[in-house]
PDB file of C-alpha atoms in Angstrom:
ATOM      1  CA  UNK H 185       7.210 -27.716   3.624  1.00  0.00           C
ATOM      2  CA  UNK H 186       3.638 -27.480   3.885  1.00  0.00           C
ATOM      3  CA  UNK H 187       3.666 -24.222   5.626  1.00  0.00           C
ATOM      4  CA  UNK H 188       5.773 -22.783   2.689  1.00  0.00           C
ATOM      5  CA  UNK H 189       3.185 -23.490   0.061  1.00  0.00           C
ATOM      6  CA  UNK H 190       0.714 -22.107   2.046  1.00  0.00           C
ATOM      7  CA  UNK H 191       2.637 -18.947   2.858  1.00  0.00           C
ATOM      8  CA  UNK H 192       3.346 -19.035  -0.762  1.00  0.00           C
ATOM      9  CA  UNK H 193      -0.637 -19.223  -1.463  1.00  0.00           C
ATOM     10  CA  UNK H 194      -0.912 -16.355   1.024  1.00  0.00           C
ATOM     11  CA  UNK H 195       1.474 -14.053  -0.791  1.00  0.00           C
ATOM     12  CA  UNK H 196      -0.026 -15.076  -4.221  1.00  0.00           C
ATOM     13  CA  UNK H 197      -3.619 -14.027  -2.427  1.00  0.00           C
ATOM     14  CA  UNK H 198      -1.947 -10.876  -1.632  1.00  0.00           C
ATOM     15  CA  UNK H 199      -0.415 -10.404  -5.308  1.00  0.00           C
ATOM     16  CA  UNK H 200      -3.764 -11.024  -6.562  1.00  0.00           C
ATOM     17  CA  UNK H 201      -5.066  -8.217  -4.357  1.00  0.00           C
ATOM     18  CA  UNK H 202      -2.632  -5.886  -5.375  1.00  0.00           C
ATOM     19  CA  UNK H 203      -3.977  -6.332  -9.472  1.00  0.00           C
ATOM     20  CA  UNK H 204      -7.683  -5.530  -8.069  1.00  0.00           C
ATOM     21  CA  UNK H 205      -5.819  -1.852  -6.648  1.00  0.00           C
ATOM     22  CA  UNK H 206      -4.258  -1.252  -9.944  1.00  0.00           C
ATOM     23  CA  UNK H 207      -7.711  -2.205 -11.897  1.00  0.00           C
ATOM     24  CA  UNK H 208      -9.433   0.326  -9.233  1.00  0.00           C
ATOM     25  CA  UNK H 209      -6.790   3.023  -9.426  1.00  0.00           C
ATOM     26  CA  UNK H 210      -7.088   3.068 -13.200  1.00  0.00           C
ATOM     27  CA  UNK H 211     -10.148   3.446 -13.517  1.00  0.00           C
ATOM     28  CA  UNK H 212     -10.106   6.218 -10.605  1.00  0.00           C
ATOM     29  CA  UNK H 213      -6.919   7.497 -12.615  1.00  0.00           C
ATOM     30  CA  UNK H 214      -9.583   8.002 -15.986  1.00  0.00           C
ATOM     31  CA  UNK H 215     -12.141   9.721 -13.485  1.00  0.00           C
ATOM     32  CA  UNK H 216      -9.814  12.122 -12.564  1.00  0.00           C
ATOM     33  CA  UNK H 217      -8.183  13.065 -15.656  1.00  0.00           C
ATOM     34  CA  UNK H 218     -11.790  13.565 -17.166  1.00  0.00           C
ATOM     35  CA  UNK H 219     -11.982  15.739 -14.809  1.00  0.00           C
ATOM     36  CA  UNK H 220      -9.147  17.837 -15.615  1.00  0.00           C
ATOM     37  CA  UNK H 221      -6.918  16.148 -12.832  1.00  0.00           C
ATOM     38  CA  UNK H 222      -3.138  16.592 -13.155  1.00  0.00           C
ATOM     39  CA  UNK H 223      -0.394  13.904 -12.379  1.00  0.00           C
ATOM     40  CA  UNK H 224       2.371  15.039  -9.969  1.00  0.00           C
ATOM     41  CA  UNK H 225       5.439  13.113  -8.622  1.00  0.00           C
ATOM     42  CA  UNK H 226       5.773  10.291 -11.723  1.00  0.00           C
ATOM     43  CA  UNK H 227       9.330   9.648 -10.902  1.00  0.00           C
ATOM     44  CA  UNK H 228       9.232   8.098  -7.840  1.00  0.00           C
ATOM     45  CA  UNK H 229       6.460   5.743  -8.856  1.00  0.00           C
ATOM     46  CA  UNK H 230       8.392   3.030 -10.459  1.00  0.00           C
ATOM     47  CA  UNK H 231      10.393   2.682  -7.600  1.00  0.00           C
ATOM     48  CA  UNK H 232       6.956   2.693  -5.661  1.00  0.00           C
ATOM     49  CA  UNK H 233       5.939  -0.057  -7.947  1.00  0.00           C
ATOM     50  CA  UNK H 234       9.118  -2.198  -8.286  1.00  0.00           C
ATOM     51  CA  UNK H 235       9.848  -2.562  -3.899  1.00  0.00           C
ATOM     52  CA  UNK H 236       6.200  -3.484  -3.729  1.00  0.00           C
ATOM     53  CA  UNK H 237       6.371  -5.964  -6.204  1.00  0.00           C
ATOM     54  CA  UNK H 238       9.799  -6.806  -4.293  1.00  0.00           C
ATOM     55  CA  UNK H 239       8.271  -7.473  -1.310  1.00  0.00           C
ATOM     56  CA  UNK H 240       6.030 -10.153  -2.790  1.00  0.00           C
ATOM     57  CA  UNK H 241       8.819 -11.770  -4.295  1.00  0.00           C
ATOM     58  CA  UNK H 242      11.223 -11.432  -1.681  1.00  0.00           C
ATOM     59  CA  UNK H 243       9.610 -12.988   0.905  1.00  0.00           C
ATOM     60  CA  UNK H 244       8.200 -16.097  -1.054  1.00  0.00           C
ATOM     61  CA  UNK H 245      12.042 -16.592  -2.363  1.00  0.00           C
ATOM     62  CA  UNK H 246      13.577 -15.889   1.418  1.00  0.00           C
ATOM     63  CA  UNK H 247      11.013 -18.368   2.673  1.00  0.00           C
ATOM     64  CA  UNK H 248      11.807 -20.965   0.335  1.00  0.00           C
ATOM     65  CA  UNK H 249      15.894 -20.272  -0.436  1.00  0.00           C
ATOM     66  CA  UNK H 250      16.552 -19.775   3.264  1.00  0.00           C
ATOM     67  CA  UNK H 251      14.485 -22.274   4.267  1.00  0.00           C
ATOM     68  CA  UNK H 252      12.814 -19.824   6.763  1.00  0.00           C
ATOM     69  CA  UNK H 253      10.771 -21.413   9.606  1.00  0.00           C
ATOM     70  CA  UNK H 254       7.169 -20.811  10.321  1.00  0.00           C
ATOM     71  CA  UNK H 255       7.106 -20.040  14.016  1.00  0.00           C
ATOM     72  CA  UNK H 256       3.160 -19.918  15.071  1.00  0.00           C
ATOM     73  CA  UNK H 257       3.407 -17.749  17.761  1.00  0.00           C
ATOM     74  CA  UNK H 258       5.082 -14.905  15.415  1.00  0.00           C
ATOM     75  CA  UNK H 259       3.006 -16.647  12.124  1.00  0.00           C
ATOM     76  CA  UNK H 260      -0.427 -15.842  13.589  1.00  0.00           C
ATOM     77  CA  UNK H 261      -0.075 -12.571  15.083  1.00  0.00           C
ATOM     78  CA  UNK H 262       2.020 -11.133  11.530  1.00  0.00           C
ATOM     79  CA  UNK H 263      -0.877 -13.621   9.881  1.00  0.00           C
ATOM     80  CA  UNK H 264      -3.301 -10.986  11.877  1.00  0.00           C
ATOM     81  CA  UNK H 265      -1.798  -7.804  11.468  1.00  0.00           C
ATOM     82  CA  UNK H 266      -1.989  -8.473   7.629  1.00  0.00           C
ATOM     83  CA  UNK H 267      -5.328  -8.961   7.430  1.00  0.00           C
ATOM     84  CA  UNK H 268      -5.892  -5.721   9.621  1.00  0.00           C
ATOM     85  CA  UNK H 269      -3.737  -3.687   7.253  1.00  0.00           C
ATOM     86  CA  UNK H 270      -5.757  -5.247   4.269  1.00  0.00           C
ATOM     87  CA  UNK H 271      -9.237  -4.167   6.075  1.00  0.00           C
ATOM     88  CA  UNK H 272      -7.332  -0.293   6.760  1.00  0.00           C
ATOM     89  CA  UNK H 273      -6.330  -0.229   3.114  1.00  0.00           C
ATOM     90  CA  UNK H 274      -9.430  -1.077   1.728  1.00  0.00           C
ATOM     91  CA  UNK H 275     -11.355   0.937   4.238  1.00  0.00           C
ATOM     92  CA  UNK H 276      -9.016   3.789   2.921  1.00  0.00           C
ATOM     93  CA  UNK H 277      -9.952   2.832  -1.043  1.00  0.00           C
ATOM     94  CA  UNK H 278     -13.809   2.682   0.097  1.00  0.00           C
ATOM     95  CA  UNK H 279     -14.095   6.119   1.673  1.00  0.00           C
ATOM     96  CA  UNK H 280     -12.114   8.085  -0.653  1.00  0.00           C
ATOM     97  CA  UNK H 281     -14.155   6.265  -3.661  1.00  0.00           C
ATOM     98  CA  UNK H 282     -13.282   7.761  -7.218  1.00  0.00           C
ATOM     99  CA  UNK H 283     -10.787  10.009  -5.470  1.00  0.00           C
ATOM    100  CA  UNK H 284      -8.425   7.338  -4.349  1.00  0.00           C
ATOM    101  CA  UNK H 285      -5.482   5.953  -6.426  1.00  0.00           C
ATOM    102  CA  UNK H 286      -1.727   4.449  -6.094  1.00  0.00           C
ATOM    103  CA  UNK H 287      -1.050   7.883  -8.220  1.00  0.00           C
ATOM    104  CA  UNK H 288      -1.104  11.660  -7.059  1.00  0.00           C
ATOM    105  CA  UNK H 289      -3.209  12.750  -9.137  1.00  0.00           C
ATOM    106  CA  UNK H 290      -4.860  16.137  -8.577  1.00  0.00           C
ATOM    107  CA  UNK H 291      -8.084  17.258  -9.499  1.00  0.00           C
ATOM    108  CA  UNK H 292      -8.783  21.204  -8.473  1.00  0.00           C
ATOM    109  CA  UNK H 293     -11.710  21.912  -6.871  1.00  0.00           C
ATOM    110  CA  UNK H 294     -12.668  18.513  -4.790  1.00  0.00           C
ATOM    111  CA  UNK H 295     -12.596  18.859  -1.091  1.00  0.00           C
ATOM    112  CA  UNK H 296     -10.566  17.228   1.095  1.00  0.00           C
ATOM    113  CA  UNK H 297     -11.773  13.709   2.450  1.00  0.00           C
ATOM    114  CA  UNK H 298     -12.038  14.034   6.203  1.00  0.00           C
ATOM    115  CA  UNK H 299     -14.297  10.987   7.180  1.00  0.00           C
ATOM    116  CA  UNK H 300     -13.347   7.388   8.098  1.00  0.00           C
ATOM    117  CA  UNK H 301      -9.990   7.113   8.486  1.00  0.00           C
ATOM    118  CA  UNK H 302      -9.313  10.411   7.588  1.00  0.00           C
ATOM    119  CA  UNK H 303     -10.785  12.009   9.967  1.00  0.00           C
ATOM    120  CA  UNK H 304      -7.799  10.313  12.939  1.00  0.00           C
ATOM    121  CA  UNK H 305      -4.852  10.393  10.553  1.00  0.00           C
ATOM    122  CA  UNK H 306      -3.947  12.247   7.574  1.00  0.00           C
ATOM    123  CA  UNK H 307      -2.427   9.367   5.742  1.00  0.00           C
ATOM    124  CA  UNK H 308      -4.265   5.828   6.698  1.00  0.00           C
ATOM    125  CA  UNK H 309      -3.338   3.617   3.935  1.00  0.00           C
ATOM    126  CA  UNK H 310       0.245   3.928   4.437  1.00  0.00           C
ATOM    127  CA  UNK H 311      -0.245   3.012   7.780  1.00  0.00           C
ATOM    128  CA  UNK H 312      -1.334  -0.197   6.420  1.00  0.00           C
ATOM    129  CA  UNK H 313       1.642  -0.114   4.062  1.00  0.00           C
ATOM    130  CA  UNK H 314       3.776  -0.315   6.296  1.00  0.00           C
ATOM    131  CA  UNK H 315       2.208  -2.858   8.808  1.00  0.00           C
ATOM    132  CA  UNK H 316       1.690  -5.221   6.179  1.00  0.00           C
ATOM    133  CA  UNK H 317       5.382  -4.523   4.689  1.00  0.00           C
ATOM    134  CA  UNK H 318       6.971  -6.009   7.978  1.00  0.00           C
ATOM    135  CA  UNK H 319       4.227  -8.382   8.815  1.00  0.00           C
ATOM    136  CA  UNK H 320       3.558 -10.132   5.472  1.00  0.00           C
ATOM    137  CA  UNK H 321       7.031 -11.328   5.243  1.00  0.00           C
ATOM    138  CA  UNK H 322       7.095 -12.451   9.197  1.00  0.00           C
ATOM    139  CA  UNK H 323       4.379 -14.595   8.703  1.00  0.00           C
ATOM    140  CA  UNK H 324       7.172 -17.251   7.632  1.00  0.00           C
ATOM    141  CA  UNK H 325       9.781 -15.336   9.178  1.00  0.00           C
ATOM    142  CA  UNK H 326      11.502 -13.681   6.638  1.00  0.00           C
ATOM    143  CA  UNK H 327      13.096 -11.049   8.590  1.00  0.00           C
ATOM    144  CA  UNK H 328      15.469 -10.150   6.202  1.00  0.00           C
ATOM    145  CA  UNK H 329      12.729  -9.149   3.736  1.00  0.00           C
ATOM    146  CA  UNK H 330      10.774  -7.481   6.415  1.00  0.00           C
ATOM    147  CA  UNK H 331      13.546  -5.464   6.965  1.00  0.00           C
ATOM    148  CA  UNK H 332      14.791  -4.515   3.896  1.00  0.00           C
ATOM    149  CA  UNK H 333      11.297  -3.303   2.496  1.00  0.00           C
ATOM    150  CA  UNK H 334      10.737  -1.237   5.767  1.00  0.00           C
ATOM    151  CA  UNK H 335      13.832   0.167   5.361  1.00  0.00           C
ATOM    152  CA  UNK H 336      13.681   1.513   1.757  1.00  0.00           C
ATOM    153  CA  UNK H 337       9.916   1.795   2.385  1.00  0.00           C
ATOM    154  CA  UNK H 338      10.735   4.768   4.907  1.00  0.00           C
ATOM    155  CA  UNK H 339      12.881   6.519   2.571  1.00  0.00           C
ATOM    156  CA  UNK H 340      10.038   6.031  -0.263  1.00  0.00           C
ATOM    157  CA  UNK H 341       7.129   7.517   1.467  1.00  0.00           C
ATOM    158  CA  UNK H 342       9.508  10.245   2.787  1.00  0.00           C
ATOM    159  CA  UNK H 343       9.390  11.617  -0.975  1.00  0.00           C
ATOM    160  CA  UNK H 344       5.438  10.200  -1.673  1.00  0.00           C
ATOM    161  CA  UNK H 345       4.292  11.923   1.735  1.00  0.00           C
ATOM    162  CA  UNK H 346       6.197  15.196   0.791  1.00  0.00           C
ATOM    163  CA  UNK H 347       5.178  15.271  -2.659  1.00  0.00           C
ATOM    164  CA  UNK H 348       1.133  14.792  -1.812  1.00  0.00           C
ATOM    165  CA  UNK H 349       1.162  17.377   0.956  1.00  0.00           C
ATOM    166  CA  UNK H 350       2.893  19.807  -2.084  1.00  0.00           C
ATOM    167  CA  UNK H 351      -0.319  18.456  -4.018  1.00  0.00           C
ATOM    168  CA  UNK H 352      -2.800  19.910  -1.943  1.00  0.00           C
ATOM    169  CA  UNK H 353      -1.086  23.056  -0.507  1.00  0.00           C
ATOM    170  CA  UNK H 354      -0.653  23.834  -4.214  1.00  0.00           C
ATOM    171  CA  UNK H 355      -4.563  23.833  -4.845  1.00  0.00           C
ATOM    172  CA  UNK H 356      -6.000  27.344  -4.212  1.00  0.00           C
ATOM    173  CA  UNK H 357      -9.305  25.258  -2.971  1.00  0.00           C
ATOM    174  CA  UNK H 358      -8.662  22.223  -0.403  1.00  0.00           C
ATOM    175  CA  UNK H 359      -8.519  19.013  -2.887  1.00  0.00           C
ATOM    176  CA  UNK H 360      -8.709  15.465  -3.168  1.00  0.00           C
ATOM    177  CA  UNK H 361      -7.049  13.120   0.043  1.00  0.00           C
ATOM    178  CA  UNK H 362      -4.013  11.250   0.792  1.00  0.00           C
ATOM    179  CA  UNK H 363      -2.479   7.660   0.277  1.00  0.00           C
ATOM    180  CA  UNK H 364      -1.969   7.947  -3.666  1.00  0.00           C
ATOM    181  CA  UNK H 365      -5.300   9.773  -3.665  1.00  0.00           C
ATOM    182  CA  UNK H 366      -5.095  12.689  -3.984  1.00  0.00           C
ATOM    183  CA  UNK H 367      -7.449  12.661  -7.322  1.00  0.00           C
TER     184      UNK H 367
END
């Protein structure tokens, strides 16, 4: 029972981190729009919000309702992956600065970011999302939530990355970065 409360606390902390992201995103969106930014791909955004909320709610619900056990060897490895995914996410956010956003906002004339994790792969924030999506529930063996989120997120990312890549190609000059950070 104690491990269930600790896991719930972990998920609440991740939820608070998401709120912090939304605050940063809102500030960055205002910055982008004030510079002529145009939002693209709005239709998938509500699904993305719902899916990410469902990850948090589903993980906690599964642990409590299905009485999932904490398996130390799995739990500690998954917790390390959750922490690593958060570090990667914030590396992306700080690298992109005002260009990072949870939405796809294109500001004409901005240069493509090619430093930090973006010098290694084109969508590093989505690596963080994928890892966190399976690792967070598996901290406390919520395997069903991990599975459902992973499959649904794969479908969502197919759409999201297509929208971002198209947005980057639409602009004549090189534009902002990826991971919801096309602004």
